[in-house]
Tab-separated table of C-alpha atoms in Angstrom:
chain	number	residue	atom	x	y	z
A	1	MET	CA	64.684	-145.018	36.450
A	2	PRO	CA	66.959	-143.623	33.740
A	3	SER	CA	69.414	-146.368	32.707
A	4	GLY	CA	72.347	-144.263	33.349
A	5	PHE	CA	71.305	-144.225	37.209
A	6	HIS	CA	70.481	-147.952	37.263
A	7	LEU	CA	74.427	-148.220	34.767
A	8	HIS	CA	76.013	-146.252	37.876
A	9	CYS	CA	74.560	-148.505	40.950
A	10	SER	CA	75.855	-151.447	38.969
A	11	LEU	CA	79.608	-149.973	38.537
A	12	LEU	CA	79.083	-149.001	42.444
A	13	ALA	CA	78.391	-152.409	43.496
A	14	PHE	CA	81.095	-154.073	41.608
A	15	ILE	CA	83.601	-151.508	42.706
A	16	ILE	CA	81.950	-152.793	46.556
A	17	TYR	CA	82.390	-156.141	45.778
A	18	GLY	CA	86.235	-156.009	44.179
A	19	LEU	CA	87.698	-154.348	47.525
A	20	VAL	CA	85.752	-156.947	50.092
A	21	PHE	CA	86.927	-159.598	47.549
A	22	GLN	CA	90.521	-158.397	47.959
A	23	VAL	CA	90.513	-157.999	51.740
A	24	HIS	CA	88.863	-161.357	52.367
A	25	GLU	CA	91.861	-163.024	50.041
A	26	LEU	CA	94.540	-160.577	51.883
A	27	GLN	CA	92.820	-161.851	55.394
A	28	SER	CA	92.897	-165.365	54.446
A	29	ALA	CA	96.563	-165.445	52.776
A	30	PRO	CA	99.598	-166.736	54.899
A	31	LEU	CA	101.058	-164.983	56.828
A	32	ASN	CA	105.340	-164.638	55.492
A	33	VAL	CA	107.445	-162.902	58.155
A	34	THR	CA	111.092	-161.698	57.113
A	35	GLY	CA	113.762	-160.361	58.916
A	36	PRO	CA	117.405	-159.057	57.166
A	37	PRO	CA	119.616	-161.015	55.273
A	38	GLY	CA	122.160	-160.585	57.980
A	39	PRO	CA	122.934	-159.063	61.398
A	40	ILE	CA	122.469	-155.769	62.104
A	41	THR	CA	125.670	-154.075	63.174
A	42	VAL	CA	125.534	-151.372	66.176
A	43	ALA	CA	127.345	-149.242	68.885
A	44	MET	CA	127.330	-149.459	72.091
A	45	GLY	CA	125.688	-146.545	73.782
A	46	GLU	CA	123.543	-145.891	70.464
A	47	ASP	CA	120.059	-146.879	69.056
A	48	VAL	CA	119.074	-149.229	66.692
A	49	VAL	CA	116.122	-150.773	65.059
A	50	LEU	CA	116.110	-153.919	64.652
A	51	PRO	CA	113.822	-154.392	60.966
A	52	CYS	CA	110.784	-157.035	60.199
A	53	ARG	CA	108.366	-156.963	57.208
A	54	VAL	CA	105.277	-158.686	57.184
A	55	SER	CA	103.644	-159.858	53.853
A	56	PRO	CA	101.102	-159.260	52.415
A	57	GLU	CA	100.345	-156.415	55.074
A	58	GLN	CA	97.985	-157.355	57.603
A	59	SER	CA	95.250	-154.780	59.658
A	60	VAL	CA	97.521	-153.660	62.881
A	61	GLN	CA	94.300	-154.903	65.428
A	62	ASP	CA	94.013	-158.252	64.473
A	63	ILE	CA	97.787	-158.703	64.442
A	64	GLU	CA	100.211	-159.156	67.636
A	65	VAL	CA	104.125	-159.157	67.685
A	66	ILE	CA	106.260	-160.673	69.750
A	67	TRP	CA	110.092	-160.100	70.284
A	68	PHE	CA	111.758	-162.035	72.528
A	69	ARG	CA	115.113	-163.669	72.475
A	70	GLU	CA	115.288	-167.397	74.095
A	71	HIS	CA	111.710	-167.887	75.400
A	72	PHE	CA	108.672	-166.529	74.837
A	73	SER	CA	108.183	-164.556	78.013
A	74	PRO	CA	109.742	-162.445	79.041
A	75	PHE	CA	109.926	-161.259	76.144
A	76	VAL	CA	111.569	-158.287	74.866
A	77	HIS	CA	108.361	-156.150	73.924
A	78	ARG	CA	104.722	-157.069	72.627
A	79	TYR	CA	102.286	-155.627	70.810
A	80	LYS	CA	98.747	-157.133	70.756
A	81	GLY	CA	95.328	-155.522	70.339
A	82	GLY	CA	96.805	-152.074	69.090
A	83	GLN	CA	98.187	-151.766	72.338
A	84	ASP	CA	101.965	-152.088	73.486
A	85	GLN	CA	102.227	-154.553	76.836
A	86	TYR	CA	105.023	-154.553	78.789
A	87	GLY	CA	103.185	-156.863	82.090
A	88	GLU	CA	105.739	-159.773	80.621
A	89	GLN	CA	108.678	-157.225	79.781
A	90	MET	CA	112.359	-158.853	80.417
A	91	LEU	CA	114.138	-156.121	82.956
A	92	GLN	CA	117.545	-154.993	81.029
A	93	TYR	CA	114.948	-154.046	78.207
A	94	GLN	CA	111.803	-151.884	80.261
A	95	GLY	CA	111.592	-148.177	79.369
A	96	ARG	CA	114.141	-148.986	76.230
A	97	THR	CA	111.920	-150.340	72.794
A	98	GLU	CA	109.370	-149.205	71.001
A	99	LEU	CA	107.476	-150.014	68.191
A	100	LEU	CA	107.363	-148.305	65.398
A	101	LYS	CA	103.467	-147.543	64.765
A	102	ASP	CA	104.093	-145.491	62.036
A	103	SER	CA	105.346	-147.990	59.860
A	104	LEU	CA	102.913	-150.674	60.923
A	105	THR	CA	100.310	-150.004	57.353
A	106	ASN	CA	103.553	-151.103	55.540
A	107	GLY	CA	103.447	-154.145	57.516
A	108	SER	CA	107.467	-153.393	59.124
A	109	MET	CA	107.186	-154.963	63.011
A	110	ASP	CA	110.594	-152.453	63.444
A	111	LEU	CA	111.979	-152.555	66.827
A	112	LYS	CA	113.928	-149.840	68.314
A	113	ILE	CA	115.845	-150.542	71.355
A	114	PHE	CA	117.810	-147.459	72.865
A	115	HIS	CA	120.950	-147.213	74.279
A	116	VAL	CA	122.402	-150.376	73.002
A	117	GLN	CA	124.689	-152.672	75.934
A	118	LEU	CA	127.150	-155.201	75.300
A	119	SER	CA	124.679	-157.694	76.578
A	120	ASP	CA	121.586	-156.521	74.448
A	121	ARG	CA	124.505	-158.088	71.626
A	122	GLY	CA	122.103	-162.150	70.229
A	123	ASN	CA	119.390	-163.538	67.995
A	124	TYR	CA	115.807	-161.464	68.960
A	125	THR	CA	112.654	-163.257	67.467
A	126	CYS	CA	110.314	-161.115	65.775
A	127	PHE	CA	107.066	-163.797	65.491
A	128	VAL	CA	103.881	-162.592	64.761
A	129	HIS	CA	100.244	-164.151	65.068
A	130	ARG	CA	96.736	-163.761	63.470
A	131	ASP	CA	94.420	-165.742	64.605
A	132	SER	CA	95.455	-168.690	64.013
A	133	ASP	CA	98.812	-168.119	61.845
A	134	TYR	CA	102.172	-166.770	62.564
A	135	ASP	CA	105.273	-166.907	61.661
A	136	GLU	CA	109.034	-165.995	62.449
A	137	ALA	CA	111.994	-164.747	61.679
A	138	VAL	CA	115.356	-164.267	63.723
A	139	VAL	CA	117.098	-161.163	64.051
A	140	GLU	CA	120.956	-161.312	64.474
A	141	LEU	CA	122.548	-158.118	66.415
A	142	LYS	CA	125.758	-157.705	66.830
A	143	VAL	CA	127.543	-154.730	69.751
A	144	THR	CA	129.966	-153.089	68.820
A	145	ALA	CA	132.568	-150.710	71.358
A	146	SER	CA	135.647	-148.396	69.792
A	147	GLY	CA	137.682	-147.733	73.274
A	148	SER	CA	140.335	-144.892	74.232
A	149	ALA	CA	142.871	-143.192	71.858
A	150	PRO	CA	146.191	-146.407	72.436
A	151	LEU	CA	148.588	-144.478	75.500
A	152	ILE	CA	152.785	-144.914	74.942
A	153	ALA	CA	154.552	-146.334	77.453
A	154	LEU	CA	158.923	-146.697	77.505
A	155	GLU	CA	159.225	-149.551	80.258
A	156	ARG	CA	162.762	-150.571	80.134
A	157	TYR	CA	166.278	-151.202	78.536
A	158	GLN	CA	166.142	-154.659	76.724
A	159	ASP	CA	168.768	-156.397	74.112
A	160	GLY	CA	170.723	-153.557	73.022
A	161	GLY	CA	167.406	-151.079	72.678
A	162	ILE	CA	164.548	-149.159	74.696
A	163	ARG	CA	161.367	-151.604	75.126
A	164	VAL	CA	157.923	-150.008	73.557
A	165	ALA	CA	154.546	-150.565	75.193
A	166	CYS	CA	151.205	-149.192	73.612
A	167	ARG	CA	148.182	-149.667	75.621
A	168	SER	CA	144.223	-149.138	74.912
A	169	ALA	CA	141.052	-150.483	76.526
A	170	GLY	CA	137.459	-150.219	76.329
A	171	TRP	CA	136.655	-152.202	72.948
A	172	TYR	CA	134.194	-154.597	71.672
A	173	PRO	CA	134.665	-156.961	69.951
A	174	GLN	CA	138.961	-158.088	70.625
A	175	PRO	CA	140.466	-155.458	68.628
A	176	GLN	CA	143.690	-155.532	66.513
A	177	VAL	CA	147.345	-153.971	67.688
A	178	LEU	CA	149.099	-152.954	64.703
A	179	TRP	CA	153.105	-150.960	65.076
A	180	GLN	CA	154.484	-149.121	61.588
A	181	ASP	CA	157.212	-147.506	60.715
A	182	PRO	CA	157.086	-144.173	58.632
A	183	HIS	CA	156.786	-145.876	55.594
A	184	GLY	CA	153.275	-147.360	56.682
A	185	GLN	CA	155.419	-151.208	56.631
A	186	HIS	CA	154.075	-153.292	59.920
A	187	LEU	CA	156.167	-154.593	62.413
A	188	PRO	CA	156.659	-157.665	64.375
A	189	SER	CA	155.647	-157.451	67.858
A	190	LEU	CA	157.668	-158.503	71.057
A	191	SER	CA	154.274	-159.535	73.036
A	192	GLU	CA	151.293	-159.388	72.745
A	193	SER	CA	147.917	-159.496	75.959
A	194	VAL	CA	144.877	-159.752	76.075
A	195	THR	CA	142.509	-159.256	78.920
A	196	ARG	CA	138.521	-158.229	79.556
A	197	ASP	CA	136.626	-155.911	82.676
A	198	LYS	CA	133.041	-156.790	84.189
A	199	SER	CA	131.638	-155.251	81.270
A	200	GLY	CA	132.305	-157.572	78.850
A	201	LEU	CA	135.139	-154.312	77.167
A	202	PHE	CA	138.481	-156.018	75.578
A	203	ALA	CA	141.801	-154.199	76.890
A	204	VAL	CA	144.691	-154.772	74.931
A	205	GLU	CA	148.348	-154.496	75.302
A	206	SER	CA	150.929	-154.888	72.440
A	207	SER	CA	155.314	-153.861	72.719
A	208	ILE	CA	158.408	-153.825	71.065
A	209	ILE	CA	162.011	-152.955	71.131
A	210	LEU	CA	163.581	-149.979	69.632
A	211	THR	CA	167.342	-149.918	68.792
A	212	ARG	CA	169.534	-147.158	67.532
A	213	GLY	CA	169.155	-145.659	64.024
A	214	THR	CA	166.358	-148.108	62.992
A	215	ASN	CA	162.537	-147.795	63.853
A	216	GLN	CA	163.520	-144.637	65.539
A	217	LYS	CA	159.993	-143.243	64.495
A	218	LEU	CA	156.979	-145.566	64.790
A	219	SER	CA	153.319	-145.317	65.392
A	220	CYS	CA	150.836	-147.670	67.133
A	221	SER	CA	147.071	-148.276	65.570
A	222	VAL	CA	143.645	-150.551	67.788
A	223	ARG	CA	141.457	-151.150	64.846
A	224	HIS	CA	138.154	-152.442	65.453
A	225	ALA	CA	137.423	-156.204	64.341
A	226	LEU	CA	134.553	-154.838	62.627
A	227	HIS	CA	134.964	-151.768	60.348
A	228	SER	CA	137.487	-149.343	59.352
A	229	GLN	CA	137.476	-147.429	62.728
A	230	GLU	CA	140.416	-147.256	64.463
A	231	GLN	CA	142.574	-145.054	67.270
A	232	GLY	CA	146.206	-144.116	66.943
A	233	SER	CA	149.293	-142.281	68.106
A	234	ALA	CA	152.635	-142.182	67.186
A	235	PHE	CA	156.041	-140.881	68.848
A	236	TYR	CA	159.920	-140.340	68.088
A	237	ILE	CA	163.151	-141.669	70.725
A	238	SER	CA	165.788	-139.570	69.308
A	239	ASP	CA	169.377	-140.582	70.117
A	240	PRO	CA	170.492	-140.100	73.331
A	241	PHE	CA	167.773	-142.247	74.884
A	242	PHE	CA	170.254	-145.173	73.422
A	243	GLN	CA	173.502	-144.341	74.977
A	244	ASN	CA	172.732	-146.085	78.195
A	245	ALA	CA	170.934	-148.731	76.086
A	246	HIS	CA	173.858	-150.959	75.502
A	247	PRO	CA	175.101	-151.369	79.427
A	248	TRP	CA	172.756	-153.580	79.239
A	249	MET	CA	174.115	-156.283	76.407
A	250	THR	CA	176.747	-157.229	78.894
A	251	ALA	CA	174.724	-157.394	82.000
A	252	LEU	CA	172.631	-159.661	80.047
A	253	GLY	CA	175.494	-161.500	78.527
A	254	VAL	CA	176.442	-162.497	82.322
A	255	ALA	CA	172.771	-163.333	82.950
A	256	LEU	CA	172.524	-165.981	79.676
A	257	VAL	CA	176.138	-167.427	81.181
A	258	ALA	CA	174.386	-167.869	84.271
A	259	VAL	CA	171.050	-169.692	83.069
A	260	VAL	CA	172.990	-171.982	81.129
A	261	ALA	CA	175.026	-173.085	83.346
A	262	LEU	CA	172.020	-173.850	85.607
A	263	LEU	CA	169.740	-175.127	82.791
A	264	VAL	CA	172.494	-177.636	82.337
A	265	ILE	CA	172.604	-178.729	85.487
A	266	ALA	CA	169.063	-178.679	85.688
A	267	VAL	CA	168.875	-181.147	82.232
A	268	TYR	CA	171.110	-183.518	84.141
A	269	LEU	CA	169.021	-183.657	86.752
A	270	PHE	CA	165.474	-184.069	85.032
A	271	LYS	CA	166.910	-186.502	82.584
A	272	ILE	CA	167.092	-188.831	85.382
A	273	LYS	CA	163.938	-187.889	87.314
A	274	GLY	CA	162.065	-187.972	83.656
A	275	LYS	CA	161.705	-191.408	83.655
A	276	HIS	CA	160.154	-192.245	86.637
A	277	GLU	CA	158.065	-189.422	85.395
A	278	LYS	CA	157.674	-191.085	82.236
A	279	LYS	CA	156.829	-194.717	83.613
A	280	ILE	CA	154.008	-192.821	85.652
A	281	ALA	CA	152.877	-191.167	82.915
A	282	THR	CA	151.920	-193.650	81.080
A	283	GLN	CA	150.123	-195.588	83.485
A	284	GLU	CA	148.261	-193.030	84.564
A	285	ALA	CA	147.372	-192.236	81.069
A	286	GLU	CA	146.430	-196.222	80.817
A	287	LEU	CA	143.943	-195.936	84.231
A	288	ARG	CA	142.192	-193.181	82.440
A	289	ASP	CA	141.397	-194.779	79.342
A	290	CYS	CA	140.525	-197.568	81.116
A	291	ASP	CA	138.046	-195.421	83.285
A	292	ALA	CA	137.299	-193.408	79.981
A	293	GLU	CA	135.743	-196.513	78.590
A	294	ILE	CA	134.221	-198.181	81.358
A	295	ALA	CA	131.957	-195.434	81.412
A	296	TRP	CA	130.924	-194.831	77.984
A	297	ARG	CA	130.249	-198.769	78.240
A	298	ARG	CA	128.336	-198.032	80.528
A	299	TYR	CA	126.235	-194.961	79.463
A	300	ALA	CA	125.930	-195.320	75.699
A	301	VAL	CA	125.880	-198.760	75.222
A	302	PRO	CA	122.691	-199.732	77.763
A	303	ILE	CA	120.264	-202.462	78.060
A	304	GLU	CA	118.321	-201.801	74.970
A	305	GLU	CA	118.513	-200.893	72.004
A	306	VAL	CA	114.983	-199.320	71.063
A	307	ASN	CA	113.316	-198.927	67.805
A	308	VAL	CA	111.371	-195.540	67.794
A	309	VAL	CA	108.338	-194.639	65.912
A	310	LEU	CA	107.173	-191.253	65.452
A	311	ASP	CA	103.238	-190.638	66.067
A	312	PRO	CA	102.271	-188.582	63.252
A	313	ASP	CA	99.084	-187.578	65.626
A	314	THR	CA	101.144	-185.506	67.403
A	315	ALA	CA	103.101	-184.061	64.748
A	316	HIS	CA	102.638	-180.206	64.242
A	317	CYS	CA	101.114	-179.517	60.803
A	318	ASP	CA	104.284	-177.846	59.573
A	319	LEU	CA	105.700	-181.478	60.134
A	320	VAL	CA	105.963	-183.898	57.476
A	321	LEU	CA	106.432	-187.640	58.267
A	322	SER	CA	108.218	-190.649	56.414
A	323	ASP	CA	105.723	-193.180	55.040
A	324	ASP	CA	107.846	-195.405	57.388
A	325	CYS	CA	107.392	-192.381	60.462
A	326	LYS	CA	111.256	-192.911	61.331
A	327	SER	CA	112.306	-189.730	59.538
A	328	VAL	CA	110.143	-186.499	59.640
A	329	LYS	CA	111.859	-182.951	57.445
A	330	ARG	CA	109.583	-179.105	58.173
A	331	GLU	CA	108.391	-178.349	55.110
A	332	ASP	CA	106.495	-174.894	56.941
A	333	THR	CA	103.733	-175.419	53.918
A	334	ARG	CA	100.786	-176.080	56.625
A	335	GLN	CA	98.916	-179.875	56.385
A	336	ASP	CA	94.573	-180.587	56.053
A	337	ILE	CA	94.728	-182.090	59.117
A	338	PRO	CA	92.814	-181.699	62.365
A	339	ASP	CA	94.154	-179.750	65.204
A	340	ILE	CA	93.483	-182.902	67.645
A	341	PRO	CA	93.997	-182.052	71.554
A	342	GLU	CA	97.448	-184.761	70.854
A	343	ARG	CA	99.039	-182.437	68.327
A	344	PHE	CA	101.698	-179.638	68.949
A	345	ASN	CA	101.085	-176.272	68.276
A	346	PRO	CA	102.187	-173.697	67.449
A	347	TRP	CA	106.006	-175.390	68.543
A	348	ARG	CA	107.219	-177.981	65.539
A	349	CYS	CA	107.172	-180.981	67.956
A	350	VAL	CA	106.560	-184.429	67.051
A	351	LEU	CA	106.902	-187.608	69.720
A	352	GLY	CA	107.486	-191.183	69.521
A	353	ARG	CA	104.455	-193.496	69.417
A	354	GLU	CA	106.157	-195.970	72.035
A	355	GLY	CA	106.315	-194.495	76.178
A	356	PHE	CA	108.755	-196.008	78.388
A	357	THR	CA	107.478	-197.133	82.323
A	358	SER	CA	109.862	-198.503	83.650
A	359	GLY	CA	113.536	-200.047	81.885
A	360	ARG	CA	116.982	-198.930	80.418
A	361	CYS	CA	117.130	-198.151	77.028
A	362	TYR	CA	118.637	-196.000	74.238
A	363	TRP	CA	117.856	-194.820	70.617
A	364	GLU	CA	120.278	-192.381	67.934
A	365	VAL	CA	118.871	-189.111	65.939
A	366	GLU	CA	120.624	-188.427	63.088
A	367	ALA	CA	120.238	-184.805	61.984
A	368	VAL	CA	120.340	-182.049	58.467
A	369	ASP	CA	120.232	-178.786	60.089
A	370	GLY	CA	118.767	-175.616	58.446
A	371	GLY	CA	117.422	-173.463	61.387
A	372	GLY	CA	118.298	-175.432	64.344
A	373	TRP	CA	116.964	-178.703	66.207
A	374	THR	CA	116.450	-180.267	69.557
A	375	VAL	CA	115.890	-184.034	70.220
A	376	GLY	CA	116.053	-186.113	73.896
A	377	VAL	CA	112.481	-186.945	75.972
A	378	SER	CA	109.364	-185.796	77.362
A	379	ARG	CA	106.903	-186.751	79.781
A	380	GLU	CA	103.780	-187.481	78.493
A	381	ASP	CA	101.572	-184.539	79.977
A	382	VAL	CA	104.231	-181.941	78.334
A	383	LYS	CA	101.413	-178.829	77.375
A	384	ARG	CA	100.484	-179.531	73.790
A	385	LYS	CA	99.756	-175.647	72.915
A	386	GLY	CA	100.741	-172.914	73.077
A	387	GLU	CA	103.507	-170.897	74.477
A	388	ILE	CA	106.221	-174.096	75.737
A	389	GLU	CA	109.245	-173.482	77.415
A	390	PHE	CA	111.548	-176.076	76.746
A	391	LYS	CA	113.300	-177.079	80.353
A	392	PRO	CA	112.473	-180.000	83.297
A	393	GLU	CA	110.352	-178.391	84.974
A	394	GLU	CA	108.068	-178.800	81.699
A	395	GLY	CA	108.409	-182.415	81.357
A	396	ILE	CA	111.557	-181.903	78.865
A	397	TRP	CA	114.673	-183.433	78.410
A	398	ALA	CA	117.052	-181.992	75.790
A	399	VAL	CA	119.514	-180.963	73.669
A	400	GLY	CA	120.299	-179.565	70.848
A	401	GLN	CA	121.865	-176.871	67.898
A	402	TRP	CA	119.211	-173.399	68.858
A	403	ALA	CA	120.393	-170.254	67.914
A	404	GLY	CA	123.428	-171.137	66.616
A	405	HIS	CA	124.187	-173.071	69.877
A	406	PHE	CA	124.792	-176.527	70.567
A	407	GLN	CA	123.985	-176.333	74.121
A	408	ALA	CA	121.334	-178.647	76.675
A	409	LEU	CA	118.316	-177.295	77.325
A	410	THR	CA	118.978	-176.849	81.331
A	411	SER	CA	116.935	-174.422	83.568
A	412	PRO	CA	116.623	-172.017	84.732
A	413	ASN	CA	119.276	-170.853	82.154
A	414	ARG	CA	120.816	-173.039	78.831
A	415	THR	CA	123.795	-174.575	79.336
A	416	LEU	CA	126.284	-173.573	76.408
A	417	LEU	CA	128.375	-176.483	74.972
A	418	PRO	CA	131.339	-175.080	73.070
A	419	GLU	CA	133.839	-177.555	73.712
A	420	ILE	CA	131.365	-180.394	71.525
A	421	GLN	CA	131.736	-180.054	68.189
A	422	THR	CA	127.648	-180.345	66.772
A	423	PRO	CA	126.923	-184.023	66.453
A	424	LYS	CA	125.151	-185.377	63.251
A	425	ARG	CA	124.265	-188.148	65.021
A	426	ILE	CA	123.187	-188.351	68.881
A	427	ARG	CA	122.766	-191.276	71.399
A	428	VAL	CA	119.856	-190.843	73.829
A	429	SER	CA	120.209	-192.174	76.675
A	430	LEU	CA	116.977	-193.005	79.147
A	431	ASP	CA	117.192	-194.860	82.065
A	432	TYR	CA	113.889	-194.705	83.832
A	433	GLU	CA	114.111	-196.056	87.412
A	434	GLU	CA	117.222	-194.492	87.973
A	435	GLY	CA	115.520	-190.842	86.043
A	436	ARG	CA	118.794	-190.359	83.672
A	437	VAL	CA	118.861	-188.339	80.568
A	438	ALA	CA	122.043	-188.786	79.015
A	439	PHE	CA	123.241	-187.920	75.645
A	440	PHE	CA	126.957	-189.365	73.958
A	441	SER	CA	127.887	-188.220	70.047
A	442	VAL	CA	127.707	-191.337	67.522
A	443	ASP	CA	130.602	-189.501	65.691
A	444	GLU	CA	133.143	-189.311	67.982
A	445	GLU	CA	132.621	-191.542	70.482
A	446	ILE	CA	132.841	-189.251	73.810
A	447	PRO	CA	129.534	-187.848	76.328
A	448	ILE	CA	127.659	-184.666	75.554
A	449	PHE	CA	125.645	-183.517	78.357
A	450	THR	CA	123.658	-185.818	81.238
A	451	PHE	CA	120.628	-183.967	83.187
A	452	PRO	CA	120.889	-183.785	86.713
A	453	LEU	CA	118.854	-186.894	88.464
A	454	ALA	CA	114.999	-186.479	87.872
A	455	SER	CA	111.915	-188.052	88.785
A	456	PHE	CA	109.572	-189.418	86.276
A	457	GLU	CA	106.885	-190.024	88.751
A	458	GLY	CA	104.766	-192.939	87.103
A	459	MET	CA	104.948	-190.317	83.841
A	460	ARG	CA	105.379	-192.144	80.124
A	461	VAL	CA	108.311	-190.737	78.988
A	462	HIS	CA	107.770	-190.017	74.883
A	463	PRO	CA	111.284	-189.888	72.371
A	464	TRP	CA	110.215	-186.109	71.889
A	465	VAL	CA	112.175	-183.466	68.820
A	466	TRP	CA	111.687	-180.315	67.638
A	467	LEU	CA	112.546	-178.850	64.472
A	468	GLY	CA	113.823	-175.422	63.069
A	469	PRO	CA	113.215	-173.909	59.150
A	470	GLY	CA	114.448	-176.419	56.698
A	471	THR	CA	115.446	-179.286	59.424
A	472	TRP	CA	115.437	-182.741	58.763
A	473	LEU	CA	115.469	-185.408	61.657
A	474	LYS	CA	115.578	-189.521	61.043
A	475	MET	CA	115.435	-192.057	63.992
A	476	TRP	CA	117.802	-194.858	64.157
A	477	PRO	CA	117.723	-198.032	63.893
């Protein structure tokens, strides 16, 4: 055959080999899922797109995408095998979500939510899975609502002037009310009140007193906390309206004299009564302190302090244990270790090597937060593979920093602990016979949370932790 034909065949074979090699490299490259650098903000009632991008670009048919809130199931939206899956979708999102498929081939897994509601605000996780590889990113959605134009109401004569109120409703988050004079200067309000309706929207009211010849022309504006949007109303009160304001000053003066007289009598009586009440209050405070100290010593200082050593055979392949197995850090760099049945996958969890079937003991965990963490105990038969729900019914009793909130992982809903400052060091207390799992802040020496009594059914119970991205945990002692 001609040499040109052979050259043509060789060039074609080289191109085909190059394409196959690139596809193989593309498929073997680890997934990297990223979200937007900051929160996504949308007005209530509008549509929103939550961005999520995977690199390198993947074949759509081989990828599973799950958008979820706190749990895998029920989910917000699921895409698998080239089709949307609605079998276990959350009720509030049914008929309101769409995965934007036009951009799938470009590596975008964007989720569109129609007619956004106030309850839609919060964190969403974009979980992307291909074969045995997976990654996830968190997207925060903030929802706003602009309320009605302010309603101006002349209420009554007060303090030689006229009390004027400004009211507006239907806002989220809580707005700011501003009074301004004709020169744009802000004026202090006399009183302010904020309420919320059943749907969670804010209503605000602010009052001010106008006097003759000064500040008779004013404006009231209600400003959105997240945007520059605002609603405003202006008004003017002429001098004749102030003619009836001053007689109220005399009446007010008489009333004040009567009030002062009553206060003098009341102060004398309360001095006598106050001596006895102060003594009683001191005694009650001492009793409360004793009760608190007894409770702390009873539950925070159990009988036995145990030495917890982490079990590397149960640690997810992204978790790196120290040489003494007393600390663990999430590196998100998969180690070349066998995926044995005891090892957690895909959740980044690890168990303590020794378990407990009796007794009363405690240990402490120090946390350096990166992307969240939870600590607690689990039964030995806890699920190691696939989707796991962190709750007592699944054999897990834990608290931690999760989705931006410090909370106890109770069921059916999580218990938020806003009054507790997220501790850096937590004491985990286990009373096996009584079935009690309790947590305490070592930083402040106060109880955090105690789960309802449980039955471990004779099953061995192990220390258990989960680590978010970049988190480091150390076991004490």
